[in-house]
Amino acid sequence: TQLLEQSPQFLSIQEGENLTVYCNSSSVFSSLQWYRQEPGEGPVLLVTVVTGGEVKKLKRLTFQFGDARKDSSLHITAAQPGDTGLYLCAGETSGSRLTFGEGTQLTVNP
Amino acid sequence: DAGITQSPRHKVTETGTPVTLRCHQTENHRYMYWYRQDPGHGLRLIHYSYGVKDTDKGEVSDGYSVSRSKTEDFLLTLESATSSQTSVYFCAISWTGGNTEAFFGQGTRLTVV
């Protein structure tokens, strides 16, 4: 059983559309991170959220940490083909470890 | 780019043989991690290290061992490779662990036949 559940697992949309990816858990996390991974590469950090209810914006990407610090969402406005990739959420667990969700594979078609 | 080098990048090995993957960093980060990535499972932690000779198990550590004799090197050994260990393996480093940024290597694709 995955500690962090991401949905949807796959998402294929047209350029210009908006989308939201969810990361949910029954556990409370002290912080949560979002990474993006492109084929043949390792994941790269997009953002870290620490405070319950926190909202962070990174250009067209908006990240939200749930009030109870059990869930997070990533919203992309006006998606572009360059946004294509695997999006991973990760939560800090005991022993300074990061636990990852299974990822959301996003494809943005021109 | 963070200075992380994984070697080899690709390897095909036979069932039952030992295999060692190497992760080398030039960033002097304290924490080093080994993950495996499989479709539908995201990244799963195998082992991690929080200092020289200080290591601990992750969620999928069976069949794997690690060693860290120097700050810059973290070795992952599959003692007797099995087909279920066919995967892409990623090394990651971070300065203090936890919610500090983790920097990943480019991965090693291992196939056990």
PDB file of C-alpha atoms in Angstrom:
ATOM      1  CA  THR A   1       0.000   0.000   0.000  1.00  0.00           C
ATOM      2  CA  GLN A   2       1.356   3.368  -1.070  1.00  0.00           C
ATOM      3  CA  LEU A   3       1.639   5.890   1.746  1.00  0.00           C
ATOM      4  CA  LEU A   4       1.006   8.678  -0.734  1.00  0.00           C
ATOM      5  CA  GLU A   5      -1.697   8.148  -3.341  1.00  0.00           C
ATOM      6  CA  GLN A   6      -1.570  10.254  -6.473  1.00  0.00           C
ATOM      7  CA  SER A   7      -4.406  10.772  -8.913  1.00  0.00           C
ATOM      8  CA  PRO A   8      -4.874  10.558 -11.730  1.00  0.00           C
ATOM      9  CA  GLN A   9      -2.124   8.132 -12.670  1.00  0.00           C
ATOM     10  CA  PHE A  10      -2.248   9.207 -16.324  1.00  0.00           C
ATOM     11  CA  LEU A  11      -3.487  12.445 -17.832  1.00  0.00           C
ATOM     12  CA  SER A  12      -3.505  13.424 -21.504  1.00  0.00           C
ATOM     13  CA  ILE A  13      -4.754  16.883 -22.380  1.00  0.00           C
ATOM     14  CA  GLN A  14      -4.602  19.490 -25.119  1.00  0.00           C
ATOM     15  CA  GLU A  15      -2.392  22.533 -25.004  1.00  0.00           C
ATOM     16  CA  GLY A  16      -4.114  25.405 -23.233  1.00  0.00           C
ATOM     17  CA  GLU A  17      -6.229  23.286 -20.906  1.00  0.00           C
ATOM     18  CA  ASN A  18      -6.055  23.445 -17.131  1.00  0.00           C
ATOM     19  CA  LEU A  19      -5.446  20.430 -14.905  1.00  0.00           C
ATOM     20  CA  THR A  20      -5.111  19.412 -11.296  1.00  0.00           C
ATOM     21  CA  VAL A  21      -3.102  16.549  -9.843  1.00  0.00           C
ATOM     22  CA  TYR A  22      -3.793  15.276  -6.351  1.00  0.00           C
ATOM     23  CA  CYS A  23      -1.596  13.714  -3.682  1.00  0.00           C
ATOM     24  CA  ASN A  24      -3.414  12.199  -0.710  1.00  0.00           C
ATOM     25  CA  SER A  25      -2.474  10.334   2.435  1.00  0.00           C
ATOM     26  CA  SER A  26      -3.954   9.236   5.719  1.00  0.00           C
ATOM     27  CA  SER A  27      -0.725  10.331   7.399  1.00  0.00           C
ATOM     28  CA  VAL A  28       0.317  13.810   8.456  1.00  0.00           C
ATOM     29  CA  PHE A  29       3.490  15.137   6.892  1.00  0.00           C
ATOM     30  CA  SER A  30       5.722  17.859   8.226  1.00  0.00           C
ATOM     31  CA  SER A  31       6.390  18.903   4.651  1.00  0.00           C
ATOM     32  CA  LEU A  32       5.602  17.830   1.147  1.00  0.00           C
ATOM     33  CA  GLN A  33       7.530  18.212  -2.064  1.00  0.00           C
ATOM     34  CA  TRP A  34       6.647  18.072  -5.739  1.00  0.00           C
ATOM     35  CA  TYR A  35       9.133  16.844  -8.338  1.00  0.00           C
ATOM     36  CA  ARG A  36       8.996  16.611 -12.098  1.00  0.00           C
ATOM     37  CA  GLN A  37      10.801  13.896 -14.025  1.00  0.00           C
ATOM     38  CA  GLU A  38      11.519  13.770 -17.734  1.00  0.00           C
ATOM     39  CA  PRO A  39      12.365  10.561 -19.630  1.00  0.00           C
ATOM     40  CA  GLY A  40      15.876   9.302 -18.966  1.00  0.00           C
ATOM     41  CA  GLU A  41      16.465  11.803 -16.179  1.00  0.00           C
ATOM     42  CA  GLY A  42      16.151  11.898 -12.419  1.00  0.00           C
ATOM     43  CA  PRO A  43      13.398  13.904 -10.723  1.00  0.00           C
ATOM     44  CA  VAL A  44      13.916  17.624 -10.203  1.00  0.00           C
ATOM     45  CA  LEU A  45      12.395  19.543  -7.311  1.00  0.00           C
ATOM     46  CA  LEU A  46       9.626  22.019  -8.159  1.00  0.00           C
ATOM     47  CA  VAL A  47       8.498  23.137  -4.711  1.00  0.00           C
ATOM     48  CA  THR A  48       8.417  22.339  -1.001  1.00  0.00           C
ATOM     49  CA  VAL A  49       5.342  23.184   1.076  1.00  0.00           C
ATOM     50  CA  VAL A  50       5.632  23.222   4.838  1.00  0.00           C
ATOM     51  CA  THR A  51       2.654  25.004   6.428  1.00  0.00           C
ATOM     52  CA  GLY A  52      -0.897  23.633   6.417  1.00  0.00           C
ATOM     53  CA  GLY A  53      -3.010  25.652   3.994  1.00  0.00           C
ATOM     54  CA  GLU A  54       0.046  27.030   2.240  1.00  0.00           C
ATOM     55  CA  VAL A  55      -0.252  28.013  -1.412  1.00  0.00           C
ATOM     56  CA  LYS A  56       2.804  28.505  -3.607  1.00  0.00           C
ATOM     57  CA  LYS A  57       2.883  29.677  -7.183  1.00  0.00           C
ATOM     58  CA  LEU A  58       5.565  28.947  -9.728  1.00  0.00           C
ATOM     59  CA  LYS A  59       4.566  30.710 -12.960  1.00  0.00           C
ATOM     60  CA  ARG A  60       1.588  28.688 -14.256  1.00  0.00           C
ATOM     61  CA  LEU A  61       1.885  26.065 -11.505  1.00  0.00           C
ATOM     62  CA  THR A  62       0.016  26.448  -8.212  1.00  0.00           C
ATOM     63  CA  PHE A  63       0.756  24.132  -5.299  1.00  0.00           C
ATOM     64  CA  GLN A  64      -1.422  23.780  -2.237  1.00  0.00           C
ATOM     65  CA  PHE A  65      -0.807  21.963   1.027  1.00  0.00           C
ATOM     66  CA  GLY A  66      -3.941  20.808   2.830  1.00  0.00           C
ATOM     67  CA  ASP A  67      -4.891  22.366   6.145  1.00  0.00           C
ATOM     68  CA  ALA A  68      -4.363  19.050   7.928  1.00  0.00           C
ATOM     69  CA  ARG A  69      -1.062  18.461   6.108  1.00  0.00           C
ATOM     70  CA  LYS A  70      -2.288  15.134   4.729  1.00  0.00           C
ATOM     71  CA  ASP A  71      -2.793  16.117   1.131  1.00  0.00           C
ATOM     72  CA  SER A  72      -1.576  18.408  -1.601  1.00  0.00           C
ATOM     73  CA  SER A  73      -2.527  19.461  -5.091  1.00  0.00           C
ATOM     74  CA  LEU A  74      -0.760  20.769  -8.145  1.00  0.00           C
ATOM     75  CA  HIS A  75      -2.746  22.914 -10.562  1.00  0.00           C
ATOM     76  CA  ILE A  76      -1.392  23.858 -13.976  1.00  0.00           C
ATOM     77  CA  THR A  77      -3.012  26.693 -15.884  1.00  0.00           C
ATOM     78  CA  ALA A  78      -2.914  26.778 -19.683  1.00  0.00           C
ATOM     79  CA  ALA A  79      -0.761  23.674 -20.000  1.00  0.00           C
ATOM     80  CA  GLN A  80       1.987  23.629 -22.606  1.00  0.00           C
ATOM     81  CA  PRO A  81       3.765  20.688 -24.290  1.00  0.00           C
ATOM     82  CA  GLY A  82       6.839  21.538 -22.211  1.00  0.00           C
ATOM     83  CA  ASP A  83       4.867  20.617 -19.089  1.00  0.00           C
ATOM     84  CA  THR A  84       4.832  16.986 -20.227  1.00  0.00           C
ATOM     85  CA  GLY A  85       6.475  14.719 -17.683  1.00  0.00           C
ATOM     86  CA  LEU A  86       6.037  12.564 -14.618  1.00  0.00           C
ATOM     87  CA  TYR A  87       4.942  14.544 -11.571  1.00  0.00           C
ATOM     88  CA  LEU A  88       5.809  13.055  -8.191  1.00  0.00           C
ATOM     89  CA  CYS A  89       4.822  14.134  -4.725  1.00  0.00           C
ATOM     90  CA  ALA A  90       7.018  13.210  -1.771  1.00  0.00           C
ATOM     91  CA  GLY A  91       6.467  13.490   1.960  1.00  0.00           C
ATOM     92  CA  GLU A  92       9.014  13.596   4.724  1.00  0.00           C
ATOM     93  CA  THR A  93       8.757  10.608   7.059  1.00  0.00           C
ATOM     94  CA  SER A  94      10.719   9.537  10.093  1.00  0.00           C
ATOM     95  CA  GLY A  95      14.485   9.400   9.867  1.00  0.00           C
ATOM     96  CA  SER A  96      14.678  12.243   7.363  1.00  0.00           C
ATOM     97  CA  ARG A  97      13.449  10.035   4.570  1.00  0.00           C
ATOM     98  CA  LEU A  98      11.316  11.001   1.596  1.00  0.00           C
ATOM     99  CA  THR A  99       8.430   8.755   0.621  1.00  0.00           C
ATOM    100  CA  PHE A 100       7.190   9.182  -2.931  1.00  0.00           C
ATOM    101  CA  GLY A 101       3.805   8.732  -4.497  1.00  0.00           C
ATOM    102  CA  GLU A 102       3.481   6.597  -7.610  1.00  0.00           C
ATOM    103  CA  GLY A 103       3.433   9.598  -9.881  1.00  0.00           C
ATOM    104  CA  THR A 104       1.145  11.215 -12.452  1.00  0.00           C
ATOM    105  CA  GLN A 105       2.219  10.930 -16.075  1.00  0.00           C
ATOM    106  CA  LEU A 106       1.109  14.102 -17.837  1.00  0.00           C
ATOM    107  CA  THR A 107       1.058  14.437 -21.611  1.00  0.00           C
ATOM    108  CA  VAL A 108       0.211  17.789 -23.141  1.00  0.00           C
ATOM    109  CA  ASN A 109      -0.579  17.517 -26.830  1.00  0.00           C
ATOM    110  CA  PRO A 110       0.080  20.469 -29.159  1.00  0.00           C
TER     111      PRO A 110
ATOM    112  CA  ASP B   1      23.605  20.508 -11.984  1.00  0.00           C
ATOM    113  CA  ALA B   2      24.434  18.790  -8.710  1.00  0.00           C
ATOM    114  CA  GLY B   3      27.551  16.663  -9.060  1.00  0.00           C
ATOM    115  CA  ILE B   4      26.118  13.166  -8.924  1.00  0.00           C
ATOM    116  CA  THR B   5      27.389  10.377 -11.111  1.00  0.00           C
ATOM    117  CA  GLN B   6      25.877   6.922 -11.276  1.00  0.00           C
ATOM    118  CA  SER B   7      27.733   4.019 -12.817  1.00  0.00           C
ATOM    119  CA  PRO B   8      27.100   2.038 -14.820  1.00  0.00           C
ATOM    120  CA  ARG B   9      24.197   3.707 -16.638  1.00  0.00           C
ATOM    121  CA  HIS B  10      23.029   0.433 -18.122  1.00  0.00           C
ATOM    122  CA  LYS B  11      23.691  -3.161 -17.141  1.00  0.00           C
ATOM    123  CA  VAL B  12      22.394  -6.560 -18.112  1.00  0.00           C
ATOM    124  CA  THR B  13      23.221  -9.389 -15.754  1.00  0.00           C
ATOM    125  CA  GLU B  14      22.232 -12.979 -15.179  1.00  0.00           C
ATOM    126  CA  THR B  15      20.088 -14.280 -12.365  1.00  0.00           C
ATOM    127  CA  GLY B  16      22.135 -15.254  -9.346  1.00  0.00           C
ATOM    128  CA  THR B  17      25.122 -13.001 -10.025  1.00  0.00           C
ATOM    129  CA  PRO B  18      26.185 -10.201  -7.687  1.00  0.00           C
ATOM    130  CA  VAL B  19      25.909  -6.655  -8.982  1.00  0.00           C
ATOM    131  CA  THR B  20      27.245  -3.406  -7.548  1.00  0.00           C
ATOM    132  CA  LEU B  21      25.997   0.020  -8.540  1.00  0.00           C
ATOM    133  CA  ARG B  22      27.994   3.089  -7.655  1.00  0.00           C
ATOM    134  CA  CYS B  23      26.899   6.606  -6.766  1.00  0.00           C
ATOM    135  CA  HIS B  24      29.552   9.304  -6.589  1.00  0.00           C
ATOM    136  CA  GLN B  25      28.936  12.889  -5.457  1.00  0.00           C
ATOM    137  CA  THR B  26      31.147  15.949  -5.462  1.00  0.00           C
ATOM    138  CA  GLU B  27      28.800  18.096  -3.325  1.00  0.00           C
ATOM    139  CA  ASN B  28      29.805  16.904   0.149  1.00  0.00           C
ATOM    140  CA  HIS B  29      26.135  16.262   1.017  1.00  0.00           C
ATOM    141  CA  ARG B  30      25.593  14.262   4.176  1.00  0.00           C
ATOM    142  CA  TYR B  31      22.598  12.202   3.063  1.00  0.00           C
ATOM    143  CA  MET B  32      22.636   9.727   0.204  1.00  0.00           C
ATOM    144  CA  TYR B  33      19.765   7.524  -0.955  1.00  0.00           C
ATOM    145  CA  TRP B  34      19.137   4.610  -3.271  1.00  0.00           C
ATOM    146  CA  TYR B  35      15.688   4.319  -4.868  1.00  0.00           C
ATOM    147  CA  ARG B  36      14.235   1.988  -7.420  1.00  0.00           C
ATOM    148  CA  GLN B  37      11.600   3.109  -9.894  1.00  0.00           C
ATOM    149  CA  ASP B  38       9.070   0.741 -11.400  1.00  0.00           C
ATOM    150  CA  PRO B  39       5.895   1.475 -13.355  1.00  0.00           C
ATOM    151  CA  GLY B  40       2.975   2.144 -11.038  1.00  0.00           C
ATOM    152  CA  HIS B  41       5.161   2.381  -7.938  1.00  0.00           C
ATOM    153  CA  GLY B  42       6.911   5.703  -8.237  1.00  0.00           C
ATOM    154  CA  LEU B  43      10.190   5.799  -6.365  1.00  0.00           C
ATOM    155  CA  ARG B  44      10.705   3.353  -3.507  1.00  0.00           C
ATOM    156  CA  LEU B  45      13.507   3.772  -1.002  1.00  0.00           C
ATOM    157  CA  ILE B  46      15.936   0.846  -0.768  1.00  0.00           C
ATOM    158  CA  HIS B  47      18.576   2.102   1.660  1.00  0.00           C
ATOM    159  CA  TYR B  48      19.922   5.428   2.725  1.00  0.00           C
ATOM    160  CA  SER B  49      22.949   6.841   4.482  1.00  0.00           C
ATOM    161  CA  TYR B  50      23.210   9.758   6.894  1.00  0.00           C
ATOM    162  CA  GLY B  51      26.985   9.729   7.141  1.00  0.00           C
ATOM    163  CA  VAL B  52      30.090   7.656   6.555  1.00  0.00           C
ATOM    164  CA  LYS B  53      29.372   4.094   7.681  1.00  0.00           C
ATOM    165  CA  ASP B  54      25.900   5.171   8.875  1.00  0.00           C
ATOM    166  CA  THR B  55      23.183   3.473   6.858  1.00  0.00           C
ATOM    167  CA  ASP B  56      19.605   2.379   7.346  1.00  0.00           C
ATOM    168  CA  LYS B  57      16.991   0.344   5.527  1.00  0.00           C
ATOM    169  CA  GLY B  58      14.215   1.714   3.426  1.00  0.00           C
ATOM    170  CA  GLU B  59      10.904   0.135   2.478  1.00  0.00           C
ATOM    171  CA  VAL B  60      12.260  -2.382  -0.069  1.00  0.00           C
ATOM    172  CA  SER B  61      15.650  -3.390   1.306  1.00  0.00           C
ATOM    173  CA  ASP B  62      15.417  -7.201   1.020  1.00  0.00           C
ATOM    174  CA  GLY B  63      18.095  -8.562  -1.338  1.00  0.00           C
ATOM    175  CA  TYR B  64      20.115  -5.350  -1.247  1.00  0.00           C
ATOM    176  CA  SER B  65      23.047  -4.129   0.813  1.00  0.00           C
ATOM    177  CA  VAL B  66      24.878  -0.819   0.858  1.00  0.00           C
ATOM    178  CA  SER B  67      28.178   0.599   1.957  1.00  0.00           C
ATOM    179  CA  ARG B  68      29.486   4.085   2.459  1.00  0.00           C
ATOM    180  CA  SER B  69      33.178   4.198   3.326  1.00  0.00           C
ATOM    181  CA  LYS B  70      33.675   7.756   2.060  1.00  0.00           C
ATOM    182  CA  THR B  71      31.421  10.797   2.008  1.00  0.00           C
ATOM    183  CA  GLU B  72      31.389  10.881  -1.768  1.00  0.00           C
ATOM    184  CA  ASP B  73      30.605   7.244  -2.561  1.00  0.00           C
ATOM    185  CA  PHE B  74      27.515   5.142  -1.848  1.00  0.00           C
ATOM    186  CA  LEU B  75      27.474   1.614  -3.213  1.00  0.00           C
ATOM    187  CA  LEU B  76      24.401  -0.553  -3.733  1.00  0.00           C
ATOM    188  CA  THR B  77      24.957  -4.304  -4.012  1.00  0.00           C
ATOM    189  CA  LEU B  78      22.490  -6.899  -5.201  1.00  0.00           C
ATOM    190  CA  GLU B  79      23.955  -9.970  -3.582  1.00  0.00           C
ATOM    191  CA  SER B  80      22.278 -12.469  -5.906  1.00  0.00           C
ATOM    192  CA  ALA B  81      20.319 -10.723  -8.620  1.00  0.00           C
ATOM    193  CA  THR B  82      16.761 -11.849  -9.376  1.00  0.00           C
ATOM    194  CA  SER B  83      14.433 -10.914 -12.212  1.00  0.00           C
ATOM    195  CA  SER B  84      12.269  -8.944  -9.761  1.00  0.00           C
ATOM    196  CA  GLN B  85      15.212  -6.588  -9.306  1.00  0.00           C
ATOM    197  CA  THR B  86      15.017  -5.494 -12.922  1.00  0.00           C
ATOM    198  CA  SER B  87      14.390  -1.785 -12.510  1.00  0.00           C
ATOM    199  CA  VAL B  88      15.762   1.704 -12.870  1.00  0.00           C
ATOM    200  CA  TYR B  89      17.857   2.654  -9.869  1.00  0.00           C
ATOM    201  CA  PHE B  90      18.314   6.252  -8.780  1.00  0.00           C
ATOM    202  CA  CYS B  91      20.780   7.695  -6.355  1.00  0.00           C
ATOM    203  CA  ALA B  92      19.915  10.930  -4.587  1.00  0.00           C
ATOM    204  CA  ILE B  93      21.739  13.272  -2.248  1.00  0.00           C
ATOM    205  CA  SER B  94      20.582  15.956   0.119  1.00  0.00           C
ATOM    206  CA  TRP B  95      22.312  18.324   2.476  1.00  0.00           C
ATOM    207  CA  THR B  96      20.360  17.594   5.639  1.00  0.00           C
ATOM    208  CA  GLY B  97      17.731  15.059   4.619  1.00  0.00           C
ATOM    209  CA  GLY B  98      14.037  15.474   5.281  1.00  0.00           C
ATOM    210  CA  ASN B  99      12.437  18.368   3.452  1.00  0.00           C
ATOM    211  CA  THR B 100      15.626  19.776   1.993  1.00  0.00           C
ATOM    212  CA  GLU B 101      15.948  19.403  -1.740  1.00  0.00           C
ATOM    213  CA  ALA B 102      17.032  16.001  -2.995  1.00  0.00           C
ATOM    214  CA  PHE B 103      19.220  15.972  -6.091  1.00  0.00           C
ATOM    215  CA  PHE B 104      19.026  12.883  -8.247  1.00  0.00           C
ATOM    216  CA  GLY B 105      21.457  11.134 -10.518  1.00  0.00           C
ATOM    217  CA  GLN B 106      20.474  10.114 -14.027  1.00  0.00           C
ATOM    218  CA  GLY B 107      19.681   6.551 -13.058  1.00  0.00           C
ATOM    219  CA  THR B 108      20.983   3.081 -13.812  1.00  0.00           C
ATOM    220  CA  ARG B 109      18.848   0.755 -15.883  1.00  0.00           C
ATOM    221  CA  LEU B 110      19.425  -2.789 -14.644  1.00  0.00           C
ATOM    222  CA  THR B 111      18.073  -5.835 -16.434  1.00  0.00           C
ATOM    223  CA  VAL B 112      18.329  -9.262 -14.818  1.00  0.00           C
ATOM    224  CA  VAL B 113      17.837 -12.104 -17.286  1.00  0.00           C
TER     225      VAL B 113
END
